[in-house]
Tab-separated table of C-alpha atoms and ligand atoms in Angstrom:
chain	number	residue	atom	x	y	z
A	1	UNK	CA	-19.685	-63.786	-29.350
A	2	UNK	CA	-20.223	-62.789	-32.429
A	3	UNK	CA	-19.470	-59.239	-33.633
A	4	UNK	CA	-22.447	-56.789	-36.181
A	5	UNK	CA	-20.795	-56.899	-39.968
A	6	UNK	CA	-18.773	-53.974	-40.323
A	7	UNK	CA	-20.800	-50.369	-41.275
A	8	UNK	CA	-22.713	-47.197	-39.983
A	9	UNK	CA	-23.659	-48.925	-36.377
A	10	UNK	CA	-20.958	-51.361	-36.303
A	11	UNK	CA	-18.645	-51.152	-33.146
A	12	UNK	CA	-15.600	-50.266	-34.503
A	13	UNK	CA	-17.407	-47.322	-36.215
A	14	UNK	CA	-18.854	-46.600	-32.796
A	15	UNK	CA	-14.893	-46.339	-31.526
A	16	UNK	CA	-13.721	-44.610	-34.148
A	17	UNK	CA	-16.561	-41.335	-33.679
A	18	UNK	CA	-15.954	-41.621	-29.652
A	19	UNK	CA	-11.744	-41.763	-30.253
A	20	UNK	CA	-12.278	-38.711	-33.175
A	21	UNK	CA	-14.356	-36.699	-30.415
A	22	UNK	CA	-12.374	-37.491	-27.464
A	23	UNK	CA	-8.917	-36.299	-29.192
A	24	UNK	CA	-10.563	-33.316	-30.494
A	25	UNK	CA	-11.461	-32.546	-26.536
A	26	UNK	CA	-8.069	-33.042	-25.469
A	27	UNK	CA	-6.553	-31.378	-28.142
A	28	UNK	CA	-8.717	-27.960	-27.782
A	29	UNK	CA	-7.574	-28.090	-23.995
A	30	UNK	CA	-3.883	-28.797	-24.926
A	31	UNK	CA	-4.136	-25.644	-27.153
A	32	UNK	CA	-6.019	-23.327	-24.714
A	33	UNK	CA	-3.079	-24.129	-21.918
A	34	UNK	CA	-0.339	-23.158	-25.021
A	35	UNK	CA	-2.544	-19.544	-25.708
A	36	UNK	CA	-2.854	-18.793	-21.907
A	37	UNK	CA	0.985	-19.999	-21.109
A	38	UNK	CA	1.704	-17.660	-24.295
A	39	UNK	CA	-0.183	-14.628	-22.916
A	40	UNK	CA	0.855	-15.501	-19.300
A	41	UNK	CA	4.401	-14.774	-20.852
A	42	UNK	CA	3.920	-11.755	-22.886
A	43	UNK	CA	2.509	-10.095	-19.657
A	44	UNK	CA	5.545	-11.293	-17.258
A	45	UNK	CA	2.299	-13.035	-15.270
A	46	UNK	CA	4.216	-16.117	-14.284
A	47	UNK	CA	6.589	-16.943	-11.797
A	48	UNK	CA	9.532	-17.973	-12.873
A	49	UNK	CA	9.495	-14.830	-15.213
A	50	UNK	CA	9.806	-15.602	-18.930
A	51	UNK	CA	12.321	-12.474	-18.898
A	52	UNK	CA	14.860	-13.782	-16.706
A	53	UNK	CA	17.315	-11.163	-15.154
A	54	UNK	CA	20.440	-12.208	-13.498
A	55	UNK	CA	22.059	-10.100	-10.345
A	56	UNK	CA	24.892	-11.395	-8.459
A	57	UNK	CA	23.489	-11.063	-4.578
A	58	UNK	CA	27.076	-11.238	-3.150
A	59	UNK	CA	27.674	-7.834	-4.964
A	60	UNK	CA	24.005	-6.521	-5.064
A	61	UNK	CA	25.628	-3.721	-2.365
A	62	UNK	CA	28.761	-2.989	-4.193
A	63	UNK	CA	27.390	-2.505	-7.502
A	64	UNK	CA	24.176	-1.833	-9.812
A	65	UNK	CA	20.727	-0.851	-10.139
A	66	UNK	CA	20.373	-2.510	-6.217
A	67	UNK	CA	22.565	-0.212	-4.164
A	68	UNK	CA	21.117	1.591	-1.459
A	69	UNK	CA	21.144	5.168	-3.088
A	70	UNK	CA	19.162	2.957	-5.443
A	71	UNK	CA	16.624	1.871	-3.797
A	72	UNK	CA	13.086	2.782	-3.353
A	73	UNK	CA	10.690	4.615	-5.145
A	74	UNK	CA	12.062	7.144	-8.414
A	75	UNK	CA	9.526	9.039	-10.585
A	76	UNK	CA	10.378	7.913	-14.169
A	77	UNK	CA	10.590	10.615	-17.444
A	78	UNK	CA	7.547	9.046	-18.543
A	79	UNK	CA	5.489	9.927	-15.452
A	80	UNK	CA	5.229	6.191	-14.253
A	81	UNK	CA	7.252	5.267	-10.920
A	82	UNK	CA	9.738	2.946	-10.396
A	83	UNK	CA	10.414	1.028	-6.891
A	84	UNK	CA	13.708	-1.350	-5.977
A	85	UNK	CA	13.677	-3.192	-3.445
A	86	UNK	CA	15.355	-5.930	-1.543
A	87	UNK	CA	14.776	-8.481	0.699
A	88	UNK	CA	16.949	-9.878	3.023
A	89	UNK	CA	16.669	-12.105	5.970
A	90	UNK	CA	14.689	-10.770	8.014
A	91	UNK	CA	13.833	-7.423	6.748
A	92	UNK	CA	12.870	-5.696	3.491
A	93	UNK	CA	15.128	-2.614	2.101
A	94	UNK	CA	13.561	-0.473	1.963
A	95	UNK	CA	11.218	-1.201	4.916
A	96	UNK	CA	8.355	1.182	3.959
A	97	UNK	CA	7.843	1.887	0.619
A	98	UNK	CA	6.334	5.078	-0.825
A	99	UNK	CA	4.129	5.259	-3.657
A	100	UNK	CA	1.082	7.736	-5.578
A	101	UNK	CA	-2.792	6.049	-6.330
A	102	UNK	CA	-3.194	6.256	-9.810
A	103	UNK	CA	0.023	5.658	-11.701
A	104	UNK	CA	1.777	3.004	-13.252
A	105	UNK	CA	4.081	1.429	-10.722
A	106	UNK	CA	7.031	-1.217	-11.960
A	107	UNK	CA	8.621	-2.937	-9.362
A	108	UNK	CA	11.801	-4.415	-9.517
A	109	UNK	CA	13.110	-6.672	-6.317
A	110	UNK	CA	15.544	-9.692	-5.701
A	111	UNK	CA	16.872	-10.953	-2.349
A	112	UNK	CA	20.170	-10.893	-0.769
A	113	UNK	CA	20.436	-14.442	0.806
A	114	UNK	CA	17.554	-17.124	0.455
A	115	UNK	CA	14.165	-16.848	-1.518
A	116	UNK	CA	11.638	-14.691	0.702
A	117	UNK	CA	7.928	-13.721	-0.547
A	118	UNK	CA	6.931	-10.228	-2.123
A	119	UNK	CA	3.080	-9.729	-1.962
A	120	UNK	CA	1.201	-6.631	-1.453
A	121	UNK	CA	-1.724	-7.043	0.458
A	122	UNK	CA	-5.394	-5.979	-1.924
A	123	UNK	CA	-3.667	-6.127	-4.990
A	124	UNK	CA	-1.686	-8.208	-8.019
A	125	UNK	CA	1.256	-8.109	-6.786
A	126	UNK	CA	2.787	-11.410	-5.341
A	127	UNK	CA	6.352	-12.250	-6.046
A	128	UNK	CA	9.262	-14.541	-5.130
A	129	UNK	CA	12.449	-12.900	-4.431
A	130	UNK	CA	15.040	-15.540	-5.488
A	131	UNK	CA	18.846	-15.085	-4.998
A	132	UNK	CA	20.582	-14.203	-8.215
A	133	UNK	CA	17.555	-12.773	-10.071
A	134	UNK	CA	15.563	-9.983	-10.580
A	135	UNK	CA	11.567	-9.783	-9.964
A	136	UNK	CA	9.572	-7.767	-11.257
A	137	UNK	CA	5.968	-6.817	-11.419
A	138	UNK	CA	3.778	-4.062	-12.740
A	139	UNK	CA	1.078	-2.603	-10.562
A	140	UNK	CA	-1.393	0.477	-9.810
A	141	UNK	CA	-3.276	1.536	-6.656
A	142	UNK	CA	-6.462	3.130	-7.012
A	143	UNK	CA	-6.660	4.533	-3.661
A	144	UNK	CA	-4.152	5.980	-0.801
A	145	UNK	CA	-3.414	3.350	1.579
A	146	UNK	CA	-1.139	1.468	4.195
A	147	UNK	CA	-0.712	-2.015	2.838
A	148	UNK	CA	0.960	-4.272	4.487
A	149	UNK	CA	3.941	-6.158	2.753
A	150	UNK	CA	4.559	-9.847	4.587
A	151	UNK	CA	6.836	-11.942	3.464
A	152	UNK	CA	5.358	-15.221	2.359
A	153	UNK	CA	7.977	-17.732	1.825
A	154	UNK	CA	9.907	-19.435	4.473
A	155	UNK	CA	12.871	-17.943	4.716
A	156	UNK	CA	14.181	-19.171	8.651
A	157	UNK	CA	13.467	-18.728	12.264
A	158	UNK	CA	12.634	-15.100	11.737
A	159	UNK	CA	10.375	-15.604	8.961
A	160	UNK	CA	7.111	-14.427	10.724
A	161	UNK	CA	8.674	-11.298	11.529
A	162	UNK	CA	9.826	-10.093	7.831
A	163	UNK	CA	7.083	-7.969	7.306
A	164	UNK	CA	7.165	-4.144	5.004
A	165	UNK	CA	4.758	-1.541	4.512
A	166	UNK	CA	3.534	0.103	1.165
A	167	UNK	CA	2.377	3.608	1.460
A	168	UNK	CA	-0.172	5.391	-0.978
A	169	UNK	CA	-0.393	8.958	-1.224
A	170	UNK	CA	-2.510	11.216	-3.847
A	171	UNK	CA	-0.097	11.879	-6.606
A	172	UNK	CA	-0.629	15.588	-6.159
A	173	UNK	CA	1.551	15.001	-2.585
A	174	UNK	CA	4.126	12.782	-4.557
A	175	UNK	CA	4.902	14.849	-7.338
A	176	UNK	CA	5.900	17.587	-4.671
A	177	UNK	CA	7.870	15.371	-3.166
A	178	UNK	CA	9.659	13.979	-5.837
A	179	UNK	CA	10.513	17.496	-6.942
A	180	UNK	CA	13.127	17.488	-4.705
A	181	UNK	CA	14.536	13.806	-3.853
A	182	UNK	CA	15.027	11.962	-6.502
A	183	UNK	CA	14.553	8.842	-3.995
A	184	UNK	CA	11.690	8.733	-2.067
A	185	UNK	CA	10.855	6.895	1.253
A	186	UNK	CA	7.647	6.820	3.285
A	187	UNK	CA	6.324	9.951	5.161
A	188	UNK	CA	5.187	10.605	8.736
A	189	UNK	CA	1.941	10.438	9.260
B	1	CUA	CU1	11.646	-13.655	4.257
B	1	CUA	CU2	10.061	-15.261	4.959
């Protein structure tokens, strides 16, 4: 067979263009992954976090932000609220937690033992709680609720019954209730 002399049809012409447009392709896909891995980052949104935290779960009762005075939900100077929690096999610490619609919510969680699931039901948050680090994710519920709060990793034979609860209240309700704890837990309803 006998190839076209070499110019504007020819085939290696032909190869070059398709190569030229095929590598631009892959290269515009290769840089939209490294943008949305880089903004993915900046907003904690992945899982490992970018931020990693370290807590030593032998201790986790002993010592820091995770003891049990600590945990739960704390109205912060700034008006936002912050929530620590644990999870531990086969129960969350604490088991209900207590929260107001309409404000900035940061939670901060690890686990005591093995990895266990953190996922709110109806709204962004889904974590893993991994031994020896903190999770944390940021969160705001536009309406008062009962979620439910299932764990959704494997974590053993008592797996299916590690379940929590997140309550919403107006923030009117919170506030007066935060006047005088400085830890809150959910309220009878
Ligand atoms: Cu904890 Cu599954």
């Amino acid at each position: 067979m006998t190839l076209p002399p070499a110019g504007k049809n020819s085939a290696e012409h032909v190869a070059a263009g398709a190569e030229r447009r095929w590598a631009t392709v892959s290269l515009v896909i290769l840089l939209l992954l490294v943008v949305m891995a880089a903004i993915a980052g900046a907003h904690q949104a992945i899982m490992p976090q970018a931020k990693v935290e370290t807590v030593d779960p032998r201790s986790l009762h002993i010592s820091g932000e995770f003891t049990e005075g600590n945990l739960g939900s704390a109205l912060q100077p700034d008006g936002s609220v912050m929530v620590r929690a644990i999870g531990q096999q086969y129960s969350f610490t604490p088991q209900c937690i207590l929260v107001p619609k309409d404000t900035p919510v940061t939670i901060r969680a690890t686990s005591a033992d093995v990895v266990h699931g953190f996922l709110i039901e109806n709204s962004n948050v889904n974590l893993m709680l991994v031994p020896g680090y903190i999770s944390t994710a940021s969160t705001r519920f536009s309406r008062t609720a009962n979620l439910t709060m299932p764990c959704h990793e494997f974590c053993g034979v008592g797996h299916e019954g590690m379940w929590g609860r997140i309550q919403v209240i107006d923030k009117a309700a919170f506030l007066k209730l935060a006047a005088n704890q400085r830890r809150l837990s959910c309220v009878a309803q």
